[in-house]
PDB file of C-alpha atoms in Angstrom:
ATOM      1  CA  MET Z  60       7.802  29.212  40.496  1.00 42.00           C
ATOM      2  CA  LYS Z  61       7.851  25.549  42.077  1.00 40.00           C
ATOM      3  CA  LYS Z  62       9.539  22.954  39.154  1.00 39.00           C
ATOM      4  CA  GLU Z  63       7.127  20.346  39.579  1.00 39.00           C
ATOM      5  CA  LYS Z  64       8.848  16.460  39.711  1.00 41.00           C
ATOM      6  CA  ILE Z  65       7.562  14.382  36.904  1.00 38.00           C
ATOM      7  CA  ASP Z  66       7.163  10.594  38.164  1.00 41.00           C
ATOM      8  CA  SER Z  67       8.758   9.351  34.980  1.00 38.00           C
ATOM      9  CA  LYS Z  68       6.853   6.103  35.611  1.00 47.00           C
ATOM     10  CA  ALA Z  69       3.526   7.421  36.011  1.00 49.00           C
ATOM     11  CA  HIS Z  70       3.914   9.255  32.897  1.00 45.00           C
ATOM     12  CA  LYS Z  71       4.953   6.144  30.271  1.00 64.00           C
ATOM     13  CA  GLU Z  72       2.518   5.241  28.280  1.00 79.00           C
ATOM     14  CA  ARG Z  73       0.364   2.045  29.490  1.00 85.00           C
ATOM     15  CA  PRO Z  74       0.100  -0.519  27.299  1.00 93.00           C
ATOM     16  CA  ARG Z  75      -3.907  -0.024  24.597  1.00 95.00           C
ATOM     17  CA  ILE Z  76      -5.093  -4.191  25.856  1.00 95.00           C
ATOM     18  CA  PHE Z  77      -4.884  -2.672  29.537  1.00 97.00           C
ATOM     19  CA  THR Z  78      -7.555  -0.130  28.645  1.00 97.00           C
ATOM     20  CA  THR Z  79      -9.085  -1.971  25.650  1.00 97.00           C
ATOM     21  CA  SER Z  80     -12.608  -3.474  26.179  1.00 98.00           C
ATOM     22  CA  PHE Z  81     -12.827  -7.501  27.348  1.00 98.00           C
ATOM     23  CA  ALA Z  82     -16.104  -8.087  25.959  1.00 98.00           C
ATOM     24  CA  ASN Z  83     -14.305  -6.543  22.514  1.00 98.00           C
ATOM     25  CA  VAL Z  84     -11.869  -9.060  22.478  1.00 98.00           C
ATOM     26  CA  TYR Z  85     -13.417 -12.763  23.603  1.00 98.00           C
ATOM     27  CA  PRO Z  86     -15.742 -12.945  20.712  1.00 98.00           C
ATOM     28  CA  PHE Z  87     -11.803 -13.406  18.500  1.00 98.00           C
ATOM     29  CA  TYR Z  88     -10.928 -16.023  21.603  1.00 98.00           C
ATOM     30  CA  ILE Z  89     -14.694 -17.938  20.987  1.00 98.00           C
ATOM     31  CA  GLN Z  90     -13.543 -17.549  16.982  1.00 98.00           C
ATOM     32  CA  LYS Z  91      -9.483 -18.553  17.287  1.00 97.00           C
ATOM     33  CA  ALA Z  92     -11.161 -22.245  19.286  1.00 97.00           C
ATOM     34  CA  GLU Z  93     -14.051 -22.698  17.091  1.00 97.00           C
ATOM     35  CA  LYS Z  94     -12.023 -22.473  13.729  1.00 97.00           C
ATOM     36  CA  LYS Z  95     -10.566 -25.429  15.376  1.00 96.00           C
ATOM     37  CA  GLY Z  96     -13.368 -27.719  16.228  1.00 97.00           C
ATOM     38  CA  LYS Z  97     -13.507 -26.201  19.444  1.00 97.00           C
ATOM     39  CA  THR Z  98     -16.524 -24.446  21.436  1.00 97.00           C
ATOM     40  CA  LYS Z  99     -17.431 -21.788  23.416  1.00 98.00           C
ATOM     41  CA  THR Z 100     -18.386 -23.898  26.743  1.00 98.00           C
ATOM     42  CA  GLU Z 101     -14.826 -24.507  26.606  1.00 98.00           C
ATOM     43  CA  VAL Z 102     -13.416 -21.388  26.403  1.00 98.00           C
ATOM     44  CA  ASP Z 103     -15.572 -19.898  28.866  1.00 98.00           C
ATOM     45  CA  ARG Z 104     -14.557 -23.003  31.054  1.00 98.00           C
ATOM     46  CA  ILE Z 105     -10.614 -21.763  30.394  1.00 98.00           C
ATOM     47  CA  ILE Z 106     -11.695 -18.646  31.244  1.00 98.00           C
ATOM     48  CA  TYR Z 107     -13.125 -19.400  34.881  1.00 98.00           C
ATOM     49  CA  TRP Z 108     -10.582 -20.801  35.588  1.00 98.00           C
ATOM     50  CA  LEU Z 109      -7.924 -19.133  35.404  1.00 98.00           C
ATOM     51  CA  THR Z 110     -10.626 -15.334  36.728  1.00 98.00           C
ATOM     52  CA  GLY Z 111     -12.611 -17.576  39.126  1.00 98.00           C
ATOM     53  CA  TYR Z 112     -15.320 -15.482  37.114  1.00 98.00           C
ATOM     54  CA  ASP Z 113     -18.467 -18.347  36.740  1.00 98.00           C
ATOM     55  CA  GLU Z 114     -21.287 -18.304  33.671  1.00 98.00           C
ATOM     56  CA  LYS Z 115     -23.193 -14.955  35.393  1.00 98.00           C
ATOM     57  CA  GLY Z 116     -19.271 -13.099  36.452  1.00 98.00           C
ATOM     58  CA  LEU Z 117     -17.732 -13.414  32.930  1.00 98.00           C
ATOM     59  CA  GLN Z 118     -21.199 -12.947  31.436  1.00 98.00           C
ATOM     60  CA  LYS Z 119     -21.081  -8.933  33.443  1.00 98.00           C
ATOM     61  CA  GLN Z 120     -18.276  -8.082  32.771  1.00 98.00           C
ATOM     62  CA  ILE Z 121     -18.600  -8.453  29.069  1.00 98.00           C
ATOM     63  CA  GLU Z 122     -21.689  -6.548  29.600  1.00 98.00           C
ATOM     64  CA  GLN Z 123     -20.676  -3.977  31.138  1.00 98.00           C
ATOM     65  CA  LYS Z 124     -17.168  -3.922  28.439  1.00 97.00           C
ATOM     66  CA  THR Z 125     -14.638  -3.925  31.812  1.00 97.00           C
ATOM     67  CA  ASN Z 126     -11.378  -2.905  30.106  1.00 98.00           C
ATOM     68  CA  PHE Z 127      -8.647  -6.093  30.885  1.00 98.00           C
ATOM     69  CA  GLU Z 128      -7.480  -3.836  33.966  1.00 98.00           C
ATOM     70  CA  GLU Z 129     -10.670  -4.266  35.478  1.00 98.00           C
ATOM     71  CA  PHE Z 130     -11.956  -7.862  34.350  1.00 98.00           C
ATOM     72  CA  PHE Z 131      -8.692  -8.651  35.991  1.00 98.00           C
ATOM     73  CA  ASP Z 132      -8.438  -5.837  39.126  1.00 98.00           C
ATOM     74  CA  GLN Z 133     -12.724  -7.562  39.853  1.00 98.00           C
ATOM     75  CA  ALA Z 134     -11.340 -11.473  39.031  1.00 98.00           C
ATOM     76  CA  PRO Z 135     -12.407 -12.849  41.985  1.00 98.00           C
ATOM     77  CA  GLN Z 136      -9.450 -14.486  42.438  1.00 97.00           C
ATOM     78  CA  ILE Z 137      -6.690 -16.518  40.417  1.00 97.00           C
ATOM     79  CA  ASN Z 138      -5.796 -19.926  40.114  1.00 97.00           C
ATOM     80  CA  GLU Z 139      -2.911 -20.128  42.081  1.00 95.00           C
ATOM     81  CA  ASN Z 140      -1.924 -22.580  39.536  1.00 95.00           C
ATOM     82  CA  VAL Z 141      -1.038 -19.756  37.168  1.00 95.00           C
ATOM     83  CA  SER Z 142       2.787 -20.181  37.714  1.00 93.00           C
ATOM     84  CA  LEU Z 143       2.364 -24.301  36.331  1.00 95.00           C
ATOM     85  CA  ILE Z 144       1.692 -21.858  33.052  1.00 96.00           C
ATOM     86  CA  GLN Z 145       5.453 -21.752  31.108  1.00 95.00           C
ATOM     87  CA  GLY Z 146       5.702 -21.269  27.135  1.00 94.00           C
ATOM     88  CA  VAL Z 147       6.037 -18.088  24.536  1.00 93.00           C
ATOM     89  CA  ILE Z 148       3.114 -16.222  23.322  1.00 90.00           C
ATOM     90  CA  CYS Z 149       3.694 -13.604  21.178  1.00 84.00           C
ATOM     91  CA  GLY Z 150       7.092 -13.194  21.618  1.00 89.00           C
ATOM     92  CA  TYR Z 151       7.672 -13.390  25.594  1.00 90.00           C
ATOM     93  CA  ARG Z 152       7.675 -16.402  27.738  1.00 95.00           C
ATOM     94  CA  VAL Z 153       4.576 -16.145  30.189  1.00 95.00           C
ATOM     95  CA  GLU Z 154       6.988 -16.771  33.601  1.00 93.00           C
ATOM     96  CA  GLU Z 155       9.112 -14.127  33.035  1.00 95.00           C
ATOM     97  CA  ILE Z 156       6.775 -11.305  32.836  1.00 96.00           C
ATOM     98  CA  GLU Z 157       7.566  -8.688  35.368  1.00 95.00           C
ATOM     99  CA  ASP Z 158       4.353  -6.706  35.307  1.00 96.00           C
ATOM    100  CA  ASP Z 159       0.710  -8.845  36.595  1.00 96.00           C
ATOM    101  CA  LEU Z 160      -1.991  -7.382  35.079  1.00 97.00           C
ATOM    102  CA  MET Z 161      -0.118  -8.402  31.557  1.00 96.00           C
ATOM    103  CA  ARG Z 162       0.875 -11.057  32.791  1.00 97.00           C
ATOM    104  CA  ASN Z 163      -2.149 -12.080  33.543  1.00 97.00           C
ATOM    105  CA  ILE Z 164      -3.083 -11.447  29.836  1.00 97.00           C
ATOM    106  CA  ARG Z 165      -1.172 -13.976  28.473  1.00 96.00           C
ATOM    107  CA  TYR Z 166      -2.094 -16.082  30.274  1.00 97.00           C
ATOM    108  CA  LEU Z 167      -4.828 -16.163  28.996  1.00 98.00           C
ATOM    109  CA  ASP Z 168      -3.808 -15.944  24.987  1.00 96.00           C
ATOM    110  CA  LYS Z 169      -1.777 -18.796  25.865  1.00 97.00           C
ATOM    111  CA  LEU Z 170      -4.274 -20.765  27.522  1.00 98.00           C
ATOM    112  CA  ILE Z 171      -6.087 -19.988  24.594  1.00 98.00           C
ATOM    113  CA  ASP Z 172      -3.931 -21.224  22.150  1.00 96.00           C
ATOM    114  CA  GLU Z 173      -3.327 -23.891  23.507  1.00 97.00           C
ATOM    115  CA  LEU Z 174      -6.872 -25.099  23.276  1.00 98.00           C
ATOM    116  CA  ALA Z 175      -6.573 -23.989  19.731  1.00 97.00           C
ATOM    117  CA  LYS Z 176      -3.448 -26.265  19.213  1.00 96.00           C
ATOM    118  CA  GLY Z 177      -5.435 -28.992  19.823  1.00 96.00           C
ATOM    119  CA  LYS Z 178      -4.566 -29.354  23.868  1.00 96.00           C
ATOM    120  CA  SER Z 179      -6.282 -31.831  26.370  1.00 95.00           C
ATOM    121  CA  MET Z 180      -8.218 -29.254  28.556  1.00 96.00           C
ATOM    122  CA  GLU Z 181      -6.577 -31.734  31.527  1.00 95.00           C
ATOM    123  CA  LYS Z 182      -3.282 -30.097  30.071  1.00 96.00           C
ATOM    124  CA  ILE Z 183      -4.400 -27.042  29.672  1.00 96.00           C
ATOM    125  CA  LEU Z 184      -6.098 -26.157  32.829  1.00 96.00           C
ATOM    126  CA  ARG Z 185      -3.036 -27.555  34.633  1.00 91.00           C
ATOM    127  CA  VAL Z 186      -4.741 -31.069  36.536  1.00 81.00           C
ATOM    128  CA  SER Z 187      -2.592 -33.847  37.907  1.00 67.00           C
ATOM    129  CA  SER Z 188      -2.312 -36.368  37.643  1.00 49.00           C
ATOM    130  CA  GLN Z 189      -2.400 -37.880  41.686  1.00 44.00           C
TER     131      GLN Z 189
END
């Protein structure tokens, strides 16, 4: 009888957030922003900037209860300026997170956090003043 090789990476437990429905977390992003006097429109603008989704595309992802992995895999275009997002979120420096999906999720968390802390949209969206 042959022994099967097991790839330990393939069998590692993936973080639960990867398979969590974006639609389940989205209301918490809005709630966090609204508690600080910000709006759903601002949350959506951040999501559009980061992922390239438009209103219709974002709504489709929410209705389909797409998980975070699919949400980012299907994103039209991750913003080319994401590397400008730096700092600590959930105890990790976002720019040092190696896993692309986890880094994108934490980028979104970081941007929503910045909104809730009162940063201007120009600073959140890394708009240069050239």
